[in-house]
PDB file of C-alpha atoms in Angstrom:
ATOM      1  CA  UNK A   6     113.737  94.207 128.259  1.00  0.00           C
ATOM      2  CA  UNK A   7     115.301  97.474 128.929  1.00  0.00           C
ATOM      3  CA  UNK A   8     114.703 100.403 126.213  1.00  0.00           C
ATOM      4  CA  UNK A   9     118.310  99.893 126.574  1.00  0.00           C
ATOM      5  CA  UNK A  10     118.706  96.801 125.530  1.00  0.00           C
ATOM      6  CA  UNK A  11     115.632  97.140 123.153  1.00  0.00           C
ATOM      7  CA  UNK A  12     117.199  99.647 120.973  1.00  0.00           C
ATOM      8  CA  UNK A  13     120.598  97.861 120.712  1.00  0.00           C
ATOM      9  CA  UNK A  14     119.105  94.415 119.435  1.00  0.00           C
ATOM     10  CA  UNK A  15     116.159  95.603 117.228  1.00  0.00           C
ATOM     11  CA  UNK A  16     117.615  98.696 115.826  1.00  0.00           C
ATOM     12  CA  UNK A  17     120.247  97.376 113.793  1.00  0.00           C
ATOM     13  CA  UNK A  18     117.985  94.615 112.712  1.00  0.00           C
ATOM     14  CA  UNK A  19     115.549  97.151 111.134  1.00  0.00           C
ATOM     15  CA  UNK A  20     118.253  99.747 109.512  1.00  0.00           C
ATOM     16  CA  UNK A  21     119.163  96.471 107.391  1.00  0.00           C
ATOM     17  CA  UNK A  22     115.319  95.734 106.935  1.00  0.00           C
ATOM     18  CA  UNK A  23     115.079 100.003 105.378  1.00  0.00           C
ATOM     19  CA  UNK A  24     118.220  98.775 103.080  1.00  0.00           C
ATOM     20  CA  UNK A  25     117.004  95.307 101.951  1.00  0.00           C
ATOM     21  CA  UNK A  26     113.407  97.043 101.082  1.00  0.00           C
ATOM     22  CA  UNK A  27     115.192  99.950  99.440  1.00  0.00           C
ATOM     23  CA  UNK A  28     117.454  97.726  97.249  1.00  0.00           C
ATOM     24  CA  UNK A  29     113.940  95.972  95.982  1.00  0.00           C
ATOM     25  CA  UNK A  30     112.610  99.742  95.303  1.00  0.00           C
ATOM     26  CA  UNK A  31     115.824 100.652  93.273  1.00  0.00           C
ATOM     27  CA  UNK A  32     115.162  97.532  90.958  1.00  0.00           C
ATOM     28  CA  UNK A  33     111.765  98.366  90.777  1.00  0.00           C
ATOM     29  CA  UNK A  34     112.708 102.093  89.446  1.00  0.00           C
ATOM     30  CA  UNK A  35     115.537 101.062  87.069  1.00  0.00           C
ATOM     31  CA  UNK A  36     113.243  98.040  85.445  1.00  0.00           C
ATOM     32  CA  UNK A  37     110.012  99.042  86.215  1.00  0.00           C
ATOM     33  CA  UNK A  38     106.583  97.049  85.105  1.00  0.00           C
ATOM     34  CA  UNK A  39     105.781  93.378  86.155  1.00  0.00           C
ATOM     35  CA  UNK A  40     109.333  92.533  86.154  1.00  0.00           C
ATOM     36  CA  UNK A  41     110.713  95.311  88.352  1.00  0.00           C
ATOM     37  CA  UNK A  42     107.406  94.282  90.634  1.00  0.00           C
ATOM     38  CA  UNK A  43     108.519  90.746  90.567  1.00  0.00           C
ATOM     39  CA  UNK A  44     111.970  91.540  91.796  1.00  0.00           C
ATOM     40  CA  UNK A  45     111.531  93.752  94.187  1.00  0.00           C
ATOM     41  CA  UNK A  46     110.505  90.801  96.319  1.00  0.00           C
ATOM     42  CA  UNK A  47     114.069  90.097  96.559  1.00  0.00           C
ATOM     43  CA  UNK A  48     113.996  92.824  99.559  1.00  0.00           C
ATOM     44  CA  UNK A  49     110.756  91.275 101.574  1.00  0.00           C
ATOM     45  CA  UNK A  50     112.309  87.775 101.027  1.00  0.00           C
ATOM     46  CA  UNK A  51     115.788  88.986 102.601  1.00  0.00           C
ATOM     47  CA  UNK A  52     113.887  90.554 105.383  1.00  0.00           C
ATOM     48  CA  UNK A  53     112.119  87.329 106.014  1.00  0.00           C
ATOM     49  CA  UNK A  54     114.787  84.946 106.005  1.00  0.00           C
ATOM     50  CA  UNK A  55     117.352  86.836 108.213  1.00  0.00           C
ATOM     51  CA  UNK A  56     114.673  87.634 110.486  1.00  0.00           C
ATOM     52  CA  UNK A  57     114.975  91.264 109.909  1.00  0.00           C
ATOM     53  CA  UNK A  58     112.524  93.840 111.798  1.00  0.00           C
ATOM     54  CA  UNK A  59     110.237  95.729 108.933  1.00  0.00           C
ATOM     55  CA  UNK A  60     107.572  98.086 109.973  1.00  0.00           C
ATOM     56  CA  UNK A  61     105.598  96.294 107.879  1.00  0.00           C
ATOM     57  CA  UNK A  62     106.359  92.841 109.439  1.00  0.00           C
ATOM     58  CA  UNK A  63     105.865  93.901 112.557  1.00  0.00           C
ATOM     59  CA  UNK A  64     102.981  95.800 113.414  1.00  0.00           C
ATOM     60  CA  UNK A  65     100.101  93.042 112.490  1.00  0.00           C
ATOM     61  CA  UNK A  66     102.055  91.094 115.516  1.00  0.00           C
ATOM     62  CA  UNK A  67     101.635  93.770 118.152  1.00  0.00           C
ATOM     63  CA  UNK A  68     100.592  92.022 121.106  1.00  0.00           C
ATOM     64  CA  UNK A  69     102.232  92.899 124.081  1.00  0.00           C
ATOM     65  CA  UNK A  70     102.153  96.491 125.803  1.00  0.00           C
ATOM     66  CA  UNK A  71     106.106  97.141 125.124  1.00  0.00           C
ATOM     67  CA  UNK A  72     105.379  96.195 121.522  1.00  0.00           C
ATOM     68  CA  UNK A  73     104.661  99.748 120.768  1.00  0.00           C
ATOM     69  CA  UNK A  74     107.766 101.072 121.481  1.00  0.00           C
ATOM     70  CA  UNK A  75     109.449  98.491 119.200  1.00  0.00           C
ATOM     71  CA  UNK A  76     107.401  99.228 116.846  1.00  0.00           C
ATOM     72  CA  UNK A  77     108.370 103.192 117.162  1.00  0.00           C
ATOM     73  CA  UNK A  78     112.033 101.653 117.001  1.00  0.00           C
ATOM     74  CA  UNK A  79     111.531  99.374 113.677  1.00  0.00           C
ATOM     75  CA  UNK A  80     109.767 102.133 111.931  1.00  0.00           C
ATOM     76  CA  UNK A  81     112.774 104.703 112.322  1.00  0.00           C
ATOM     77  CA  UNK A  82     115.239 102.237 112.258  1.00  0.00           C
ATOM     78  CA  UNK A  83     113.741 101.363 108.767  1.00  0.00           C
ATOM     79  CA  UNK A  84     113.996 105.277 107.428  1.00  0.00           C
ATOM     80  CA  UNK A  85     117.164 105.280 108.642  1.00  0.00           C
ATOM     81  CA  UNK A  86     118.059 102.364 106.771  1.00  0.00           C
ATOM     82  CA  UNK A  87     116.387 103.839 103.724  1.00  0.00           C
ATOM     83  CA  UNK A  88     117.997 107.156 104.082  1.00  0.00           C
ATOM     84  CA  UNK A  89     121.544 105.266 104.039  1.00  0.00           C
ATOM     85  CA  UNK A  90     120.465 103.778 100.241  1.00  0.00           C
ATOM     86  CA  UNK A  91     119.148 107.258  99.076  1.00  0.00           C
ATOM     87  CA  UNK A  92     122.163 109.300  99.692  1.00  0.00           C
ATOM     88  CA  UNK A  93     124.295 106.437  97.717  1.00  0.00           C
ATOM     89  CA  UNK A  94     121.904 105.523  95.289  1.00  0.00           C
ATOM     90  CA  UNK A  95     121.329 109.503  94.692  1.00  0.00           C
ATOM     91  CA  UNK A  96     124.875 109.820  94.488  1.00  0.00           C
ATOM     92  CA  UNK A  97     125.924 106.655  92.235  1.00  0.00           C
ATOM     93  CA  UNK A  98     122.785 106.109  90.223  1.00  0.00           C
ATOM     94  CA  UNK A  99     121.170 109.310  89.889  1.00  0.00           C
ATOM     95  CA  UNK A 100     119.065 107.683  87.087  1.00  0.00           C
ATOM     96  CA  UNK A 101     116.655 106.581  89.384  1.00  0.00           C
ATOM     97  CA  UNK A 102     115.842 110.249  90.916  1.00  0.00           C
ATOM     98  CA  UNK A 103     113.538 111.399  88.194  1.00  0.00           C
ATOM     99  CA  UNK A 104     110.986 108.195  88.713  1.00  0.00           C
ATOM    100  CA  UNK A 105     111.258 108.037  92.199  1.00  0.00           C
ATOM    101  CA  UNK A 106     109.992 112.432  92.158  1.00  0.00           C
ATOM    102  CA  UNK A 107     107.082 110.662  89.982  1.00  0.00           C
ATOM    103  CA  UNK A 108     106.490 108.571  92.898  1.00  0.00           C
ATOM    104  CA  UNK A 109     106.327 111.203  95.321  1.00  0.00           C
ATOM    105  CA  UNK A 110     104.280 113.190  92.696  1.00  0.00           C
ATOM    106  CA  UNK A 111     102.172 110.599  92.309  1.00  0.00           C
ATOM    107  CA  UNK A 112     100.870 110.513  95.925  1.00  0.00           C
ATOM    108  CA  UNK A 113     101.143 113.700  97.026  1.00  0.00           C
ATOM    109  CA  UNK A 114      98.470 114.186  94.193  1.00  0.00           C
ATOM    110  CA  UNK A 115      96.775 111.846  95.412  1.00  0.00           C
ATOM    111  CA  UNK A 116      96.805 113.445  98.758  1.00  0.00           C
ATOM    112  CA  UNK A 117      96.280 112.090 102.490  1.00  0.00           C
ATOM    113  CA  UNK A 118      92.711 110.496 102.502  1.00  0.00           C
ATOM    114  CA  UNK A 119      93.574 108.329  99.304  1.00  0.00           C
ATOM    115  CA  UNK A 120      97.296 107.241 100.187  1.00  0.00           C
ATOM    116  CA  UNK A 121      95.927 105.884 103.646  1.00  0.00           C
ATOM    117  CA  UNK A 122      93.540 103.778 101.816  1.00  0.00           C
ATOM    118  CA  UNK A 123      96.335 102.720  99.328  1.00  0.00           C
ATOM    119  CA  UNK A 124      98.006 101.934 102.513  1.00  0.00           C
ATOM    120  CA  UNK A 125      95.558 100.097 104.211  1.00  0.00           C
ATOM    121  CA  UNK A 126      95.523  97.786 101.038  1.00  0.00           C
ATOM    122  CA  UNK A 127      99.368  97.465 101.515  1.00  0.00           C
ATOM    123  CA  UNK A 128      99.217  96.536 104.865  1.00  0.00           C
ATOM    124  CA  UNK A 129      97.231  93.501 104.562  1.00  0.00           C
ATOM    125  CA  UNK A 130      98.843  91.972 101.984  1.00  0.00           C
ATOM    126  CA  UNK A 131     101.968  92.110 104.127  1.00  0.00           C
ATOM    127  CA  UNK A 132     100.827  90.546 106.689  1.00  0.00           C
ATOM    128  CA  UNK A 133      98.844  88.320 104.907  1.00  0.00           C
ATOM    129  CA  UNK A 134     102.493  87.353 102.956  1.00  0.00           C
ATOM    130  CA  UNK A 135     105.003  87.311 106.414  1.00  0.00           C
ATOM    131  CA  UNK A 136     101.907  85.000 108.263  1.00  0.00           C
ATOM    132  CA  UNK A 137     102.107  82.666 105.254  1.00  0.00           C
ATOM    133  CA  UNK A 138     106.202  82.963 105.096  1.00  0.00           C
ATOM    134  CA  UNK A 139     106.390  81.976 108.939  1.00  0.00           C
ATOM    135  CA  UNK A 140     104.643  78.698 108.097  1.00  0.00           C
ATOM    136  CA  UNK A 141     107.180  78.072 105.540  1.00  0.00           C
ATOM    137  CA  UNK A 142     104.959  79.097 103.020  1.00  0.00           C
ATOM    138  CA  UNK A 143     107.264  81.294 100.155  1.00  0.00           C
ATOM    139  CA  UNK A 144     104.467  81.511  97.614  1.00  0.00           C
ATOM    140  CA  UNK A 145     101.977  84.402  98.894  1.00  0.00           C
ATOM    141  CA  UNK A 146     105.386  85.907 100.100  1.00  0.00           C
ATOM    142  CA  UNK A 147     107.004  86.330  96.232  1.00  0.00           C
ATOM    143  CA  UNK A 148     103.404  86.822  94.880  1.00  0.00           C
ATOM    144  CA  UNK A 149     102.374  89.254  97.639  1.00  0.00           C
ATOM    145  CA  UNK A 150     104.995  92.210  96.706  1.00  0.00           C
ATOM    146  CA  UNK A 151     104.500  92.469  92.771  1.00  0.00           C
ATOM    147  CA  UNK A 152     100.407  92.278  93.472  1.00  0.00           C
ATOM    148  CA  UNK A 153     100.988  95.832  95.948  1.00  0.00           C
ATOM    149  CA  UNK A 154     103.303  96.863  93.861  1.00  0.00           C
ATOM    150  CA  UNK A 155     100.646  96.606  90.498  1.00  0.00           C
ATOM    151  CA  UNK A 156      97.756  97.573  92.686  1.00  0.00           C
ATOM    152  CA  UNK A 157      99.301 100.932  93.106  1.00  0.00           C
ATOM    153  CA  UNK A 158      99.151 100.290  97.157  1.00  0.00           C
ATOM    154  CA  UNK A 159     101.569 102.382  99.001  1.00  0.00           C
ATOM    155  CA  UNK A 160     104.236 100.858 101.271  1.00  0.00           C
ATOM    156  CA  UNK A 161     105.568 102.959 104.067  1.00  0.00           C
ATOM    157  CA  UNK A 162     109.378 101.548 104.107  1.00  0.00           C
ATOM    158  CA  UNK A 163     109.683 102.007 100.659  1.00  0.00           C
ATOM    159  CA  UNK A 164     108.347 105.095 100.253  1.00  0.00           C
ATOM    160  CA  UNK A 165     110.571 106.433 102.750  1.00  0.00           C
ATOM    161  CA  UNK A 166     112.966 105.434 100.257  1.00  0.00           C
ATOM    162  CA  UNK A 167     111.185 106.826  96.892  1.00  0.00           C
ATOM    163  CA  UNK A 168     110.680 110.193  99.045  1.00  0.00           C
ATOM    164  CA  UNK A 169     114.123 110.586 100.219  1.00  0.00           C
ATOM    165  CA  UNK A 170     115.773 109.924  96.833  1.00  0.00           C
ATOM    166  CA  UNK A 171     113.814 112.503  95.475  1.00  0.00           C
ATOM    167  CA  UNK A 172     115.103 116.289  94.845  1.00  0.00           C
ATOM    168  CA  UNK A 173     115.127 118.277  97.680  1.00  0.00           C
ATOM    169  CA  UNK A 174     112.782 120.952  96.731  1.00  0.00           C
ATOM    170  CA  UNK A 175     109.939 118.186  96.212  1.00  0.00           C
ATOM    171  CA  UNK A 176     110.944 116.661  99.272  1.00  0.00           C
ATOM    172  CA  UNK A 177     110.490 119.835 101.302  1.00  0.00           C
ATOM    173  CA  UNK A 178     106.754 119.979 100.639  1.00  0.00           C
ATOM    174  CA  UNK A 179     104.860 120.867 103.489  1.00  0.00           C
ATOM    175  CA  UNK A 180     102.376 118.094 102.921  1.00  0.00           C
ATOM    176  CA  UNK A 181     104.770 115.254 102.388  1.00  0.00           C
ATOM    177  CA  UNK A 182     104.838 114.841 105.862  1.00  0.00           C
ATOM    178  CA  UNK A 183     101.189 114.474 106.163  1.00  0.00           C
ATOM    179  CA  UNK A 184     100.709 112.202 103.366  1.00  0.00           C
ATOM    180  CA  UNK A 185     103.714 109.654 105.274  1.00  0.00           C
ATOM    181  CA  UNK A 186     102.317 109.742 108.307  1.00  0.00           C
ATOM    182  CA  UNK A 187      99.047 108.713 106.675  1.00  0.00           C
ATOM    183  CA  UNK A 188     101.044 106.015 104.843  1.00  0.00           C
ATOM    184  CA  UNK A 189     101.928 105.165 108.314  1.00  0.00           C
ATOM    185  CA  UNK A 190      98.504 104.941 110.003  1.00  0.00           C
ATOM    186  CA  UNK A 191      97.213 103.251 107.044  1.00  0.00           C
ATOM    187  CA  UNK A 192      99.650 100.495 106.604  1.00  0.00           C
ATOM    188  CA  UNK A 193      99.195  99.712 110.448  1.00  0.00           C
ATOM    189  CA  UNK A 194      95.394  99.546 109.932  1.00  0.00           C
ATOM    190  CA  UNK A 195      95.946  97.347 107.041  1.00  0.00           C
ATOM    191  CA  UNK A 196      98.124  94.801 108.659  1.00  0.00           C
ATOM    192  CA  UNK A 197      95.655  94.454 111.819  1.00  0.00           C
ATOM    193  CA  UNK A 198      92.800  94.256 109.494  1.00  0.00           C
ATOM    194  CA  UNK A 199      92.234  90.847 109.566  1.00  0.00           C
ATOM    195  CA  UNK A 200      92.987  90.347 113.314  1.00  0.00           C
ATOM    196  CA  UNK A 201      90.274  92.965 114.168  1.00  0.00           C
ATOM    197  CA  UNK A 202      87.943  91.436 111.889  1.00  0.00           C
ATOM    198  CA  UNK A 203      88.637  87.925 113.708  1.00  0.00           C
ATOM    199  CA  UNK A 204      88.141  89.953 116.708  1.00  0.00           C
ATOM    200  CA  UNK A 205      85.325  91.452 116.396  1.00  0.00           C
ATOM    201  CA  UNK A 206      83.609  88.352 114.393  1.00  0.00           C
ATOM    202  CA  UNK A 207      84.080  86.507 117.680  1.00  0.00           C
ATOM    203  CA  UNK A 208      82.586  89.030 119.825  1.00  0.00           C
ATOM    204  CA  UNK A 209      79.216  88.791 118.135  1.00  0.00           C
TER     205      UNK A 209
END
């Protein structure tokens, strides 16, 4: 496949992945708790059943050599997707602004080192979840977002969404970046977790 024709068919398919995750985080901040947890699998389950390309679907699956640059392609096709929601929710529901900036707060506090081990955590229960979906298996897949969600594990996608809803000024941190791209890394490590395991386990 061309990057051509690579870009036209998964592109779209992951913009409306980074707007299906972002409606689950804007239910999430207006309810908040267990039940705002619960149904922000709403987005993940949308994802799933239109075959949708998350980031966080996707790269515990890499397998082939042009993998990584759909992967690269999901990923911003996903911010741009969550961008989209930001600017309207920030625009039409500015309620949720203030607890997404706690969000933000709340890991840049954290800082790097700790958010990619949030991540990590994130990551495997993901792919854990979309493994178990593929099979037909909904369970793991409806319990699998409100457990990251109450775990405090940090999820890439919708993070790009908390972070870009935020105000400006917080957004503009220099170490924002840092702490995504961690977020990044970690939720990548955390979806192949189990495969390298496997791996390695078979090695020996």
């Amino acid at each position: 496949m061309s990057k051509t024709e690579l870009f036209r068919s998964v592109f779209p398919l992951a913009i409306l992945a980074g707007i299906c995750i972002s409606i689950g985080c804007v239910v999430n901040l207006r309810v908040g708790g267990v039940a705002g947890a619960v149904l922000f699998a709403f987005g993940l389950t949308t994802v799933v059943y239109y075959q949708l390309k998350l980031y966080t679907g996707t790269a515990g699956f890499i397998r082939r050599h042009g993998d990584w640059a759909m992967l690269f392609v999901v990923l911003i096709g996903n911010i741009v997707g969550c961008a989209l929601m930001a600017a309207m929710i920030g625009y039409a529901q500015p309620d949720c602004i203030e607890p997404a900036a706690k969000i933000l707060a709340g890991r840049l506090a954290k800082g790097p080192l700790a958010c990619t081990l949030l991540a990590v955590g994130c990551g495997f229960i993901m792919t854990t979840a979309v493994e178990f979906a593929r099979k037909g298996k909904m369970l793991p897949l409806l319990l699998g977002v409100p457990v990251f969600i109450l775990c405090g594990f940090a999820h890439s996608i919708a993070d790009a969404f908390y972070f870009l809803v935020s105000p400006a000024e917080q957004l503009l941190k220099g170490d924002v970046l840092v702490v995504y791209v961690c977020e990044v890394l970690g939720n990548f490590i955390g979806c192949n977790l189990y495969r390298w395991t496997l791996f390695f386990g078979q090695k020996e």
